[in-house]
Amino acid sequence: MTSRVDVNQDVVVRFAPSPNGLLHLGHAYAAMIAHDYARERGGRFLLRMEDIDLGRTKPEFVDTILADLQWLGLEWEGEPIFQSQRLDSYAAAAEHLKDIGLLYPCFCSRSQMRMLQEGHPQKEGPDGPIYAGTCRHLDQQEVASRMETEPNSWRLDVAKAAKLTGPLSWHDERHGEQLASPETLGDVVLIPKETPVAYHLAVTLDDARDGITHVVRGQDLFASTHIHRLLQALLNLPAPIYVHHALLLDESGSKLAKSRDSASLSVLRMRGIDGYKVIQELREGNFPVGISLSEG
């Protein structure tokens, strides 16, 4: 059983953007919430670049993120942390989970999974359809044969892992005590086919390694915490306190996102707009026309 962080120790919070696109006002709001949470408690605010998707990460995006945060007047402690420099630690954790029989290879492609979903509607989880466990039941001979010729990801056998840890809980300052229910997300991928490590494993390991006491992040990641809590127990890592905050929404009621070309901070910066004024408006809850705050 893992222990929770000591609530009397110094508060350590992080902001962890992915340098695969431009930051927008939603990122500014999230960074401000995390930054101010740490500063109001005399704590530390760290900056971590989640740059494990090596195919999409670009150095110019890193430079732009740094410039945007400085423009907003948000200061972090020390040098930025880069996940790409920690690949060995992710691999070691994955090997440990394999050794204790909790990871299994999955050969399903996205197209195959879509076909499976069409023929056999799957249970819906908070992040979409739950994986049906197609590859969980393959015999070892077939697995060995297919691994020689087919690419594969590695999935966490959540039911088996949950039996090993027993009941778990985590605390959210806005939502109270939560019973961990990792089965609601199913057998998540921890080692994808295309990238060295998945978000769930990397962020769990990094928060422990960086001494994060309070994970301050958006409500859209609330459900992910069920899996993170399970991984903390499996890897004997401390459980931080969580603070899942509301999100900025666009005119359609959807969260601001890079994929929807939400207005970027760099455009505002290049127009000569005062970043300190932008962040102060966000602090006061004065959002641009069409932008609103979710109820979460």
PDB file of C-alpha atoms in Angstrom:
ATOM      1  CA  MET A   1       0.000   0.000   0.000  1.00  0.00           C
ATOM      2  CA  THR A   2       1.367   3.433  -0.901  1.00  0.00           C
ATOM      3  CA  SER A   3       1.367   6.413   1.381  1.00  0.00           C
ATOM      4  CA  ARG A   4       0.019   9.854   0.748  1.00  0.00           C
ATOM      5  CA  VAL A   5       2.201  12.893   0.689  1.00  0.00           C
ATOM      6  CA  ASP A   6       2.824  14.658   3.973  1.00  0.00           C
ATOM      7  CA  VAL A   7       0.372  17.564   3.975  1.00  0.00           C
ATOM      8  CA  ASN A   8       2.753  19.516   6.214  1.00  0.00           C
ATOM      9  CA  GLN A   9       5.607  19.494   3.711  1.00  0.00           C
ATOM     10  CA  ASP A  10       6.253  22.251   1.207  1.00  0.00           C
ATOM     11  CA  VAL A  11       3.723  22.469  -1.596  1.00  0.00           C
ATOM     12  CA  VAL A  12       5.139  21.524  -5.014  1.00  0.00           C
ATOM     13  CA  VAL A  13       2.993  22.036  -8.118  1.00  0.00           C
ATOM     14  CA  ARG A  14       3.764  21.654 -11.815  1.00  0.00           C
ATOM     15  CA  PHE A  15       2.479  22.806 -15.185  1.00  0.00           C
ATOM     16  CA  ALA A  16       3.149  20.224 -17.888  1.00  0.00           C
ATOM     17  CA  PRO A  17       2.333  21.293 -21.457  1.00  0.00           C
ATOM     18  CA  SER A  18       3.066  19.228 -24.556  1.00  0.00           C
ATOM     19  CA  PRO A  19       5.292  21.055 -27.062  1.00  0.00           C
ATOM     20  CA  ASN A  20       3.401  19.742 -30.085  1.00  0.00           C
ATOM     21  CA  GLY A  21       1.491  22.931 -30.830  1.00  0.00           C
ATOM     22  CA  LEU A  22       0.823  26.466 -29.662  1.00  0.00           C
ATOM     23  CA  LEU A  23      -0.568  27.302 -26.237  1.00  0.00           C
ATOM     24  CA  HIS A  24      -3.984  28.963 -26.060  1.00  0.00           C
ATOM     25  CA  LEU A  25      -6.035  30.735 -23.406  1.00  0.00           C
ATOM     26  CA  GLY A  26      -7.044  27.398 -21.880  1.00  0.00           C
ATOM     27  CA  HIS A  27      -3.393  26.638 -21.241  1.00  0.00           C
ATOM     28  CA  ALA A  28      -2.883  30.116 -19.814  1.00  0.00           C
ATOM     29  CA  TYR A  29      -5.776  29.543 -17.408  1.00  0.00           C
ATOM     30  CA  ALA A  30      -4.435  26.127 -16.318  1.00  0.00           C
ATOM     31  CA  ALA A  31      -0.896  27.466 -15.859  1.00  0.00           C
ATOM     32  CA  MET A  32      -2.214  30.418 -13.860  1.00  0.00           C
ATOM     33  CA  ILE A  33      -4.294  28.197 -11.555  1.00  0.00           C
ATOM     34  CA  ALA A  34      -1.295  25.920 -10.850  1.00  0.00           C
ATOM     35  CA  HIS A  35       1.147  28.840 -10.490  1.00  0.00           C
ATOM     36  CA  ASP A  36      -1.091  30.789  -8.126  1.00  0.00           C
ATOM     37  CA  TYR A  37      -1.930  27.690  -6.081  1.00  0.00           C
ATOM     38  CA  ALA A  38       1.764  27.200  -5.334  1.00  0.00           C
ATOM     39  CA  ARG A  39       2.542  30.880  -4.767  1.00  0.00           C
ATOM     40  CA  GLU A  40      -0.394  31.422  -2.392  1.00  0.00           C
ATOM     41  CA  ARG A  41       0.945  28.598  -0.215  1.00  0.00           C
ATOM     42  CA  GLY A  42       4.592  29.595  -0.322  1.00  0.00           C
ATOM     43  CA  GLY A  43       5.324  26.563  -2.468  1.00  0.00           C
ATOM     44  CA  ARG A  44       7.282  25.721  -5.595  1.00  0.00           C
ATOM     45  CA  PHE A  45       6.030  25.866  -9.189  1.00  0.00           C
ATOM     46  CA  LEU A  46       7.772  23.617 -11.711  1.00  0.00           C
ATOM     47  CA  LEU A  47       7.584  23.473 -15.499  1.00  0.00           C
ATOM     48  CA  ARG A  48       7.684  20.080 -17.204  1.00  0.00           C
ATOM     49  CA  MET A  49       7.610  19.522 -20.960  1.00  0.00           C
ATOM     50  CA  GLU A  50       5.648  16.397 -21.887  1.00  0.00           C
ATOM     51  CA  ASP A  51       7.663  15.803 -25.051  1.00  0.00           C
ATOM     52  CA  ILE A  52       7.459  12.018 -25.323  1.00  0.00           C
ATOM     53  CA  ASP A  53       5.611  12.132 -28.664  1.00  0.00           C
ATOM     54  CA  LEU A  54       8.855  12.559 -30.564  1.00  0.00           C
ATOM     55  CA  GLY A  55       7.109  12.643 -33.938  1.00  0.00           C
ATOM     56  CA  ARG A  56       5.042  15.737 -33.076  1.00  0.00           C
ATOM     57  CA  THR A  57       7.299  17.563 -30.630  1.00  0.00           C
ATOM     58  CA  LYS A  58       9.261  20.475 -32.103  1.00  0.00           C
ATOM     59  CA  PRO A  59      11.966  22.652 -30.499  1.00  0.00           C
ATOM     60  CA  GLU A  60      10.244  25.813 -31.744  1.00  0.00           C
ATOM     61  CA  PHE A  61       7.146  24.914 -29.733  1.00  0.00           C
ATOM     62  CA  VAL A  62       9.302  24.613 -26.596  1.00  0.00           C
ATOM     63  CA  ASP A  63      10.721  28.077 -27.229  1.00  0.00           C
ATOM     64  CA  THR A  64       7.243  29.486 -27.821  1.00  0.00           C
ATOM     65  CA  ILE A  65       5.872  27.959 -24.596  1.00  0.00           C
ATOM     66  CA  LEU A  66       8.689  29.535 -22.589  1.00  0.00           C
ATOM     67  CA  ALA A  67       8.117  32.903 -24.240  1.00  0.00           C
ATOM     68  CA  ASP A  68       4.353  32.718 -23.670  1.00  0.00           C
ATOM     69  CA  LEU A  69       4.676  31.922 -19.964  1.00  0.00           C
ATOM     70  CA  GLN A  70       7.217  34.706 -19.477  1.00  0.00           C
ATOM     71  CA  TRP A  71       4.893  37.085 -21.349  1.00  0.00           C
ATOM     72  CA  LEU A  72       2.107  36.135 -18.927  1.00  0.00           C
ATOM     73  CA  GLY A  73       4.389  36.814 -15.957  1.00  0.00           C
ATOM     74  CA  LEU A  74       4.281  33.212 -14.697  1.00  0.00           C
ATOM     75  CA  GLU A  75       7.638  32.238 -13.188  1.00  0.00           C
ATOM     76  CA  TRP A  76       8.796  28.686 -12.547  1.00  0.00           C
ATOM     77  CA  GLU A  77      11.601  27.339 -10.386  1.00  0.00           C
ATOM     78  CA  GLY A  78      14.752  25.926 -11.953  1.00  0.00           C
ATOM     79  CA  GLU A  79      15.204  24.680 -15.494  1.00  0.00           C
ATOM     80  CA  PRO A  80      12.297  23.142 -17.420  1.00  0.00           C
ATOM     81  CA  ILE A  81      12.078  19.356 -17.059  1.00  0.00           C
ATOM     82  CA  PHE A  82      11.891  17.257 -20.230  1.00  0.00           C
ATOM     83  CA  GLN A  83      10.230  13.841 -20.279  1.00  0.00           C
ATOM     84  CA  SER A  84      12.325  12.860 -23.301  1.00  0.00           C
ATOM     85  CA  GLN A  85      15.335  12.747 -20.955  1.00  0.00           C
ATOM     86  CA  ARG A  86      13.629  10.161 -18.734  1.00  0.00           C
ATOM     87  CA  LEU A  87      12.834   7.363 -21.186  1.00  0.00           C
ATOM     88  CA  ASP A  88      14.996   4.865 -19.270  1.00  0.00           C
ATOM     89  CA  SER A  89      12.908   5.288 -16.126  1.00  0.00           C
ATOM     90  CA  TYR A  90       9.663   4.664 -18.023  1.00  0.00           C
ATOM     91  CA  ALA A  91      11.113   1.549 -19.635  1.00  0.00           C
ATOM     92  CA  ALA A  92      12.287   0.242 -16.254  1.00  0.00           C
ATOM     93  CA  ALA A  93       8.827   0.714 -14.724  1.00  0.00           C
ATOM     94  CA  ALA A  94       7.202  -1.041 -17.674  1.00  0.00           C
ATOM     95  CA  GLU A  95       9.615  -3.973 -17.359  1.00  0.00           C
ATOM     96  CA  HIS A  96       8.736  -4.280 -13.670  1.00  0.00           C
ATOM     97  CA  LEU A  97       5.026  -4.417 -14.501  1.00  0.00           C
ATOM     98  CA  LYS A  98       5.742  -7.044 -17.163  1.00  0.00           C
ATOM     99  CA  ASP A  99       7.792  -9.092 -14.712  1.00  0.00           C
ATOM    100  CA  ILE A 100       4.904  -9.273 -12.245  1.00  0.00           C
ATOM    101  CA  GLY A 101       2.504 -10.245 -15.030  1.00  0.00           C
ATOM    102  CA  LEU A 102       0.437  -7.088 -15.244  1.00  0.00           C
ATOM    103  CA  LEU A 103       1.158  -6.011 -18.826  1.00  0.00           C
ATOM    104  CA  TYR A 104       0.115  -7.919 -21.928  1.00  0.00           C
ATOM    105  CA  PRO A 105       0.876  -7.252 -25.606  1.00  0.00           C
ATOM    106  CA  CYS A 106      -1.960  -5.914 -27.734  1.00  0.00           C
ATOM    107  CA  PHE A 107      -1.882  -6.258 -31.518  1.00  0.00           C
ATOM    108  CA  CYS A 108      -5.163  -4.453 -32.236  1.00  0.00           C
ATOM    109  CA  SER A 109      -4.920  -1.567 -34.694  1.00  0.00           C
ATOM    110  CA  ARG A 110      -7.208   1.444 -34.532  1.00  0.00           C
ATOM    111  CA  SER A 111      -9.113   0.219 -37.579  1.00  0.00           C
ATOM    112  CA  GLN A 112      -9.566  -3.225 -36.033  1.00  0.00           C
ATOM    113  CA  MET A 113     -10.843  -1.689 -32.832  1.00  0.00           C
ATOM    114  CA  ARG A 114     -13.323   0.442 -34.770  1.00  0.00           C
ATOM    115  CA  MET A 115     -14.588  -2.687 -36.557  1.00  0.00           C
ATOM    116  CA  LEU A 116     -14.929  -4.505 -33.258  1.00  0.00           C
ATOM    117  CA  GLN A 117     -16.894  -1.594 -31.843  1.00  0.00           C
ATOM    118  CA  GLU A 118     -19.240  -1.591 -34.826  1.00  0.00           C
ATOM    119  CA  GLY A 119     -19.948  -5.310 -34.554  1.00  0.00           C
ATOM    120  CA  HIS A 120     -20.061  -5.480 -30.778  1.00  0.00           C
ATOM    121  CA  PRO A 121     -20.898  -2.201 -29.051  1.00  0.00           C
ATOM    122  CA  GLN A 122     -18.514  -1.759 -26.146  1.00  0.00           C
ATOM    123  CA  LYS A 123     -19.050  -0.301 -22.723  1.00  0.00           C
ATOM    124  CA  GLU A 124     -18.450   3.423 -22.601  1.00  0.00           C
ATOM    125  CA  GLY A 125     -15.969   4.834 -20.138  1.00  0.00           C
ATOM    126  CA  PRO A 126     -15.192   8.452 -19.286  1.00  0.00           C
ATOM    127  CA  ASP A 127     -12.572   8.543 -22.076  1.00  0.00           C
ATOM    128  CA  GLY A 128     -14.608   6.624 -24.673  1.00  0.00           C
ATOM    129  CA  PRO A 129     -15.224   2.925 -25.401  1.00  0.00           C
ATOM    130  CA  ILE A 130     -13.524   0.541 -23.001  1.00  0.00           C
ATOM    131  CA  TYR A 131     -11.151  -1.926 -24.627  1.00  0.00           C
ATOM    132  CA  ALA A 132     -12.807  -5.334 -24.834  1.00  0.00           C
ATOM    133  CA  GLY A 133      -9.675  -7.231 -23.809  1.00  0.00           C
ATOM    134  CA  THR A 134      -9.363  -9.006 -27.161  1.00  0.00           C
ATOM    135  CA  CYS A 135      -5.628  -9.677 -26.790  1.00  0.00           C
ATOM    136  CA  ARG A 136      -5.737 -10.381 -23.060  1.00  0.00           C
ATOM    137  CA  HIS A 137      -6.810 -13.974 -23.687  1.00  0.00           C
ATOM    138  CA  LEU A 138      -4.323 -14.947 -26.416  1.00  0.00           C
ATOM    139  CA  ASP A 139      -2.256 -18.026 -25.621  1.00  0.00           C
ATOM    140  CA  GLN A 140       1.480 -17.646 -25.165  1.00  0.00           C
ATOM    141  CA  GLN A 141       2.360 -19.490 -28.357  1.00  0.00           C
ATOM    142  CA  GLU A 142       0.274 -17.147 -30.489  1.00  0.00           C
ATOM    143  CA  VAL A 143       1.652 -14.122 -28.647  1.00  0.00           C
ATOM    144  CA  ALA A 144       5.251 -15.217 -29.245  1.00  0.00           C
ATOM    145  CA  SER A 145       4.582 -15.854 -32.923  1.00  0.00           C
ATOM    146  CA  ARG A 146       2.806 -12.557 -33.559  1.00  0.00           C
ATOM    147  CA  MET A 147       5.414 -10.515 -31.686  1.00  0.00           C
ATOM    148  CA  GLU A 148       7.989 -11.623 -34.253  1.00  0.00           C
ATOM    149  CA  THR A 149       6.080 -10.054 -37.147  1.00  0.00           C
ATOM    150  CA  GLU A 150       3.484  -7.603 -35.803  1.00  0.00           C
ATOM    151  CA  PRO A 151       3.875  -4.310 -33.938  1.00  0.00           C
ATOM    152  CA  ASN A 152       2.254  -4.264 -30.537  1.00  0.00           C
ATOM    153  CA  SER A 153       1.427  -1.996 -27.649  1.00  0.00           C
ATOM    154  CA  TRP A 154       1.415  -3.075 -23.999  1.00  0.00           C
ATOM    155  CA  ARG A 155      -1.771  -2.820 -21.941  1.00  0.00           C
ATOM    156  CA  LEU A 156      -2.288  -2.905 -18.193  1.00  0.00           C
ATOM    157  CA  ASP A 157      -4.458  -5.785 -16.983  1.00  0.00           C
ATOM    158  CA  VAL A 158      -6.521  -3.549 -14.721  1.00  0.00           C
ATOM    159  CA  ALA A 159      -8.641  -6.249 -13.088  1.00  0.00           C
ATOM    160  CA  LYS A 160      -5.563  -8.305 -12.186  1.00  0.00           C
ATOM    161  CA  ALA A 161      -3.732  -5.211 -10.923  1.00  0.00           C
ATOM    162  CA  ALA A 162      -6.685  -4.103  -8.785  1.00  0.00           C
ATOM    163  CA  LYS A 163      -6.838  -7.517  -7.131  1.00  0.00           C
ATOM    164  CA  LEU A 164      -3.170  -7.161  -6.245  1.00  0.00           C
ATOM    165  CA  THR A 165      -3.517  -3.716  -4.639  1.00  0.00           C
ATOM    166  CA  GLY A 166      -6.934  -4.045  -3.056  1.00  0.00           C
ATOM    167  CA  PRO A 167      -9.212  -1.003  -2.616  1.00  0.00           C
ATOM    168  CA  LEU A 168      -7.602   2.395  -3.149  1.00  0.00           C
ATOM    169  CA  SER A 169      -8.726   5.979  -2.710  1.00  0.00           C
ATOM    170  CA  TRP A 170      -7.483   9.462  -3.533  1.00  0.00           C
ATOM    171  CA  HIS A 171      -8.380  12.947  -2.380  1.00  0.00           C
ATOM    172  CA  ASP A 172      -9.445  15.883  -4.511  1.00  0.00           C
ATOM    173  CA  GLU A 173      -9.652  19.265  -2.786  1.00  0.00           C
ATOM    174  CA  ARG A 174     -12.704  20.274  -4.828  1.00  0.00           C
ATOM    175  CA  HIS A 175     -14.526  16.931  -4.917  1.00  0.00           C
ATOM    176  CA  GLY A 176     -13.483  15.226  -1.697  1.00  0.00           C
ATOM    177  CA  GLU A 177     -12.474  11.624  -1.078  1.00  0.00           C
ATOM    178  CA  GLN A 178     -12.696   9.370  -4.133  1.00  0.00           C
ATOM    179  CA  LEU A 179     -12.742   5.600  -4.364  1.00  0.00           C
ATOM    180  CA  ALA A 180     -10.367   4.574  -7.134  1.00  0.00           C
ATOM    181  CA  SER A 181     -12.271   2.793  -9.917  1.00  0.00           C
ATOM    182  CA  PRO A 182      -9.652   2.064 -12.606  1.00  0.00           C
ATOM    183  CA  GLU A 183     -11.972  -0.456 -14.260  1.00  0.00           C
ATOM    184  CA  THR A 184     -14.008   2.473 -15.570  1.00  0.00           C
ATOM    185  CA  LEU A 185     -11.172   3.120 -18.056  1.00  0.00           C
ATOM    186  CA  GLY A 186     -10.429  -0.507 -18.852  1.00  0.00           C
ATOM    187  CA  ASP A 187      -7.058  -1.946 -19.856  1.00  0.00           C
ATOM    188  CA  VAL A 188      -5.274   1.256 -20.825  1.00  0.00           C
ATOM    189  CA  VAL A 189      -2.180   1.293 -23.029  1.00  0.00           C
ATOM    190  CA  LEU A 190       1.001   2.055 -21.074  1.00  0.00           C
ATOM    191  CA  ILE A 191       3.492   1.465 -23.905  1.00  0.00           C
ATOM    192  CA  PRO A 192       2.038   2.488 -27.301  1.00  0.00           C
ATOM    193  CA  LYS A 193       3.192   1.157 -30.646  1.00  0.00           C
ATOM    194  CA  GLU A 194       4.297   4.581 -31.870  1.00  0.00           C
ATOM    195  CA  THR A 195       5.816   6.293 -28.815  1.00  0.00           C
ATOM    196  CA  PRO A 196       8.092   5.173 -25.940  1.00  0.00           C
ATOM    197  CA  VAL A 197       5.503   5.598 -23.194  1.00  0.00           C
ATOM    198  CA  ALA A 198       1.890   6.626 -22.684  1.00  0.00           C
ATOM    199  CA  TYR A 199       0.707   9.614 -20.674  1.00  0.00           C
ATOM    200  CA  HIS A 200      -0.642   7.542 -17.772  1.00  0.00           C
ATOM    201  CA  LEU A 201       2.653   5.885 -16.913  1.00  0.00           C
ATOM    202  CA  ALA A 202       4.909   8.873 -17.642  1.00  0.00           C
ATOM    203  CA  VAL A 203       2.934  11.393 -15.613  1.00  0.00           C
ATOM    204  CA  THR A 204       2.611   9.053 -12.627  1.00  0.00           C
ATOM    205  CA  LEU A 205       6.336   8.409 -12.511  1.00  0.00           C
ATOM    206  CA  ASP A 206       7.269  12.045 -13.106  1.00  0.00           C
ATOM    207  CA  ASP A 207       4.990  13.469 -10.435  1.00  0.00           C
ATOM    208  CA  ALA A 208       6.654  11.168  -7.899  1.00  0.00           C
ATOM    209  CA  ARG A 209      10.166  11.879  -9.182  1.00  0.00           C
ATOM    210  CA  ASP A 210       9.609  15.649  -9.096  1.00  0.00           C
ATOM    211  CA  GLY A 211       8.159  15.549  -5.586  1.00  0.00           C
ATOM    212  CA  ILE A 212       4.793  16.907  -6.674  1.00  0.00           C
ATOM    213  CA  THR A 213       2.597  17.203  -3.593  1.00  0.00           C
ATOM    214  CA  HIS A 214      -0.473  18.676  -5.307  1.00  0.00           C
ATOM    215  CA  VAL A 215      -1.499  17.818  -8.867  1.00  0.00           C
ATOM    216  CA  VAL A 216      -3.369  20.897 -10.062  1.00  0.00           C
ATOM    217  CA  ARG A 217      -4.887  20.207 -13.483  1.00  0.00           C
ATOM    218  CA  GLY A 218      -8.074  20.435 -15.537  1.00  0.00           C
ATOM    219  CA  GLN A 219     -11.308  18.603 -14.823  1.00  0.00           C
ATOM    220  CA  ASP A 220     -10.908  16.764 -18.145  1.00  0.00           C
ATOM    221  CA  LEU A 221      -8.191  14.638 -16.499  1.00  0.00           C
ATOM    222  CA  PHE A 222     -10.261  13.734 -13.432  1.00  0.00           C
ATOM    223  CA  ALA A 223     -11.073  10.233 -14.690  1.00  0.00           C
ATOM    224  CA  SER A 224      -7.409   9.520 -15.472  1.00  0.00           C
ATOM    225  CA  THR A 225      -6.659   9.763 -11.763  1.00  0.00           C
ATOM    226  CA  HIS A 226      -8.290   6.371 -11.202  1.00  0.00           C
ATOM    227  CA  ILE A 227      -5.555   4.758 -13.297  1.00  0.00           C
ATOM    228  CA  HIS A 228      -2.822   6.973 -11.839  1.00  0.00           C
ATOM    229  CA  ARG A 229      -3.787   5.947  -8.319  1.00  0.00           C
ATOM    230  CA  LEU A 230      -3.568   2.287  -9.301  1.00  0.00           C
ATOM    231  CA  LEU A 231      -0.117   2.792 -10.852  1.00  0.00           C
ATOM    232  CA  GLN A 232       1.080   4.610  -7.730  1.00  0.00           C
ATOM    233  CA  ALA A 233       0.142   1.600  -5.622  1.00  0.00           C
ATOM    234  CA  LEU A 234       1.703  -0.889  -8.036  1.00  0.00           C
ATOM    235  CA  LEU A 235       4.978   1.055  -8.241  1.00  0.00           C
ATOM    236  CA  ASN A 236       5.102   2.014  -4.537  1.00  0.00           C
ATOM    237  CA  LEU A 237       4.849   5.742  -5.222  1.00  0.00           C
ATOM    238  CA  PRO A 238       3.312   8.415  -2.969  1.00  0.00           C
ATOM    239  CA  ALA A 239      -0.197   9.606  -3.741  1.00  0.00           C
ATOM    240  CA  PRO A 240      -0.397  13.395  -4.113  1.00  0.00           C
ATOM    241  CA  ILE A 241      -3.418  15.516  -3.358  1.00  0.00           C
ATOM    242  CA  TYR A 242      -5.406  16.436  -6.472  1.00  0.00           C
ATOM    243  CA  VAL A 243      -7.064  19.698  -7.471  1.00  0.00           C
ATOM    244  CA  HIS A 244      -9.074  19.359 -10.684  1.00  0.00           C
ATOM    245  CA  HIS A 245     -10.206  22.789 -11.804  1.00  0.00           C
ATOM    246  CA  ALA A 246     -12.859  23.964 -14.268  1.00  0.00           C
ATOM    247  CA  LEU A 247     -12.017  24.459 -17.955  1.00  0.00           C
ATOM    248  CA  LEU A 248     -12.373  27.334 -20.370  1.00  0.00           C
ATOM    249  CA  LEU A 249     -14.969  26.614 -23.053  1.00  0.00           C
ATOM    250  CA  ASP A 250     -15.444  28.081 -26.519  1.00  0.00           C
ATOM    251  CA  GLU A 251     -18.657  29.340 -28.148  1.00  0.00           C
ATOM    252  CA  SER A 252     -19.835  25.782 -28.812  1.00  0.00           C
ATOM    253  CA  GLY A 253     -19.314  24.696 -25.202  1.00  0.00           C
ATOM    254  CA  SER A 254     -16.241  22.616 -26.079  1.00  0.00           C
ATOM    255  CA  LYS A 255     -12.954  22.981 -24.237  1.00  0.00           C
ATOM    256  CA  LEU A 256     -10.320  25.090 -25.937  1.00  0.00           C
ATOM    257  CA  ALA A 257      -7.937  22.833 -27.841  1.00  0.00           C
ATOM    258  CA  LYS A 258      -4.971  22.918 -30.194  1.00  0.00           C
ATOM    259  CA  SER A 259      -6.831  20.615 -32.568  1.00  0.00           C
ATOM    260  CA  ARG A 260      -9.596  23.201 -32.989  1.00  0.00           C
ATOM    261  CA  ASP A 261      -7.153  26.027 -33.685  1.00  0.00           C
ATOM    262  CA  SER A 262      -8.199  27.916 -30.556  1.00  0.00           C
ATOM    263  CA  ALA A 263      -6.640  31.397 -30.482  1.00  0.00           C
ATOM    264  CA  SER A 264      -2.976  30.988 -29.579  1.00  0.00           C
ATOM    265  CA  LEU A 265      -1.126  33.000 -26.973  1.00  0.00           C
ATOM    266  CA  SER A 266       1.733  33.646 -29.393  1.00  0.00           C
ATOM    267  CA  VAL A 267      -0.643  35.477 -31.754  1.00  0.00           C
ATOM    268  CA  LEU A 268      -1.811  37.711 -28.911  1.00  0.00           C
ATOM    269  CA  ARG A 269       1.790  38.255 -27.872  1.00  0.00           C
ATOM    270  CA  MET A 270       2.873  39.176 -31.389  1.00  0.00           C
ATOM    271  CA  ARG A 271       0.030  41.697 -31.609  1.00  0.00           C
ATOM    272  CA  GLY A 272       1.562  43.560 -28.700  1.00  0.00           C
ATOM    273  CA  ILE A 273      -1.178  42.723 -26.215  1.00  0.00           C
ATOM    274  CA  ASP A 274      -0.097  43.017 -22.570  1.00  0.00           C
ATOM    275  CA  GLY A 275       0.346  39.492 -21.161  1.00  0.00           C
ATOM    276  CA  TYR A 276       0.132  40.729 -17.576  1.00  0.00           C
ATOM    277  CA  LYS A 277      -3.287  42.177 -18.371  1.00  0.00           C
ATOM    278  CA  VAL A 278      -4.380  38.913 -19.995  1.00  0.00           C
ATOM    279  CA  ILE A 279      -3.462  36.886 -16.922  1.00  0.00           C
ATOM    280  CA  GLN A 280      -5.069  39.395 -14.570  1.00  0.00           C
ATOM    281  CA  GLU A 281      -8.307  39.216 -16.536  1.00  0.00           C
ATOM    282  CA  LEU A 282      -8.222  35.435 -16.230  1.00  0.00           C
ATOM    283  CA  ARG A 283      -7.628  35.705 -12.482  1.00  0.00           C
ATOM    284  CA  GLU A 284     -10.651  37.958 -12.147  1.00  0.00           C
ATOM    285  CA  GLY A 285     -12.844  35.714 -14.282  1.00  0.00           C
ATOM    286  CA  ASN A 286     -13.173  38.223 -17.090  1.00  0.00           C
ATOM    287  CA  PHE A 287     -13.030  36.106 -20.222  1.00  0.00           C
ATOM    288  CA  PRO A 288     -13.086  37.203 -23.885  1.00  0.00           C
ATOM    289  CA  VAL A 289     -16.404  37.206 -25.719  1.00  0.00           C
ATOM    290  CA  GLY A 290     -17.500  33.640 -26.440  1.00  0.00           C
ATOM    291  CA  ILE A 291     -15.287  32.107 -23.751  1.00  0.00           C
ATOM    292  CA  SER A 292     -16.868  30.703 -20.584  1.00  0.00           C
ATOM    293  CA  LEU A 293     -15.909  28.544 -17.601  1.00  0.00           C
ATOM    294  CA  SER A 294     -17.189  24.993 -17.252  1.00  0.00           C
ATOM    295  CA  GLU A 295     -19.185  23.975 -14.216  1.00  0.00           C
ATOM    296  CA  GLY A 296     -16.876  21.042 -13.412  1.00  0.00           C
TER     297      GLY A 296
END
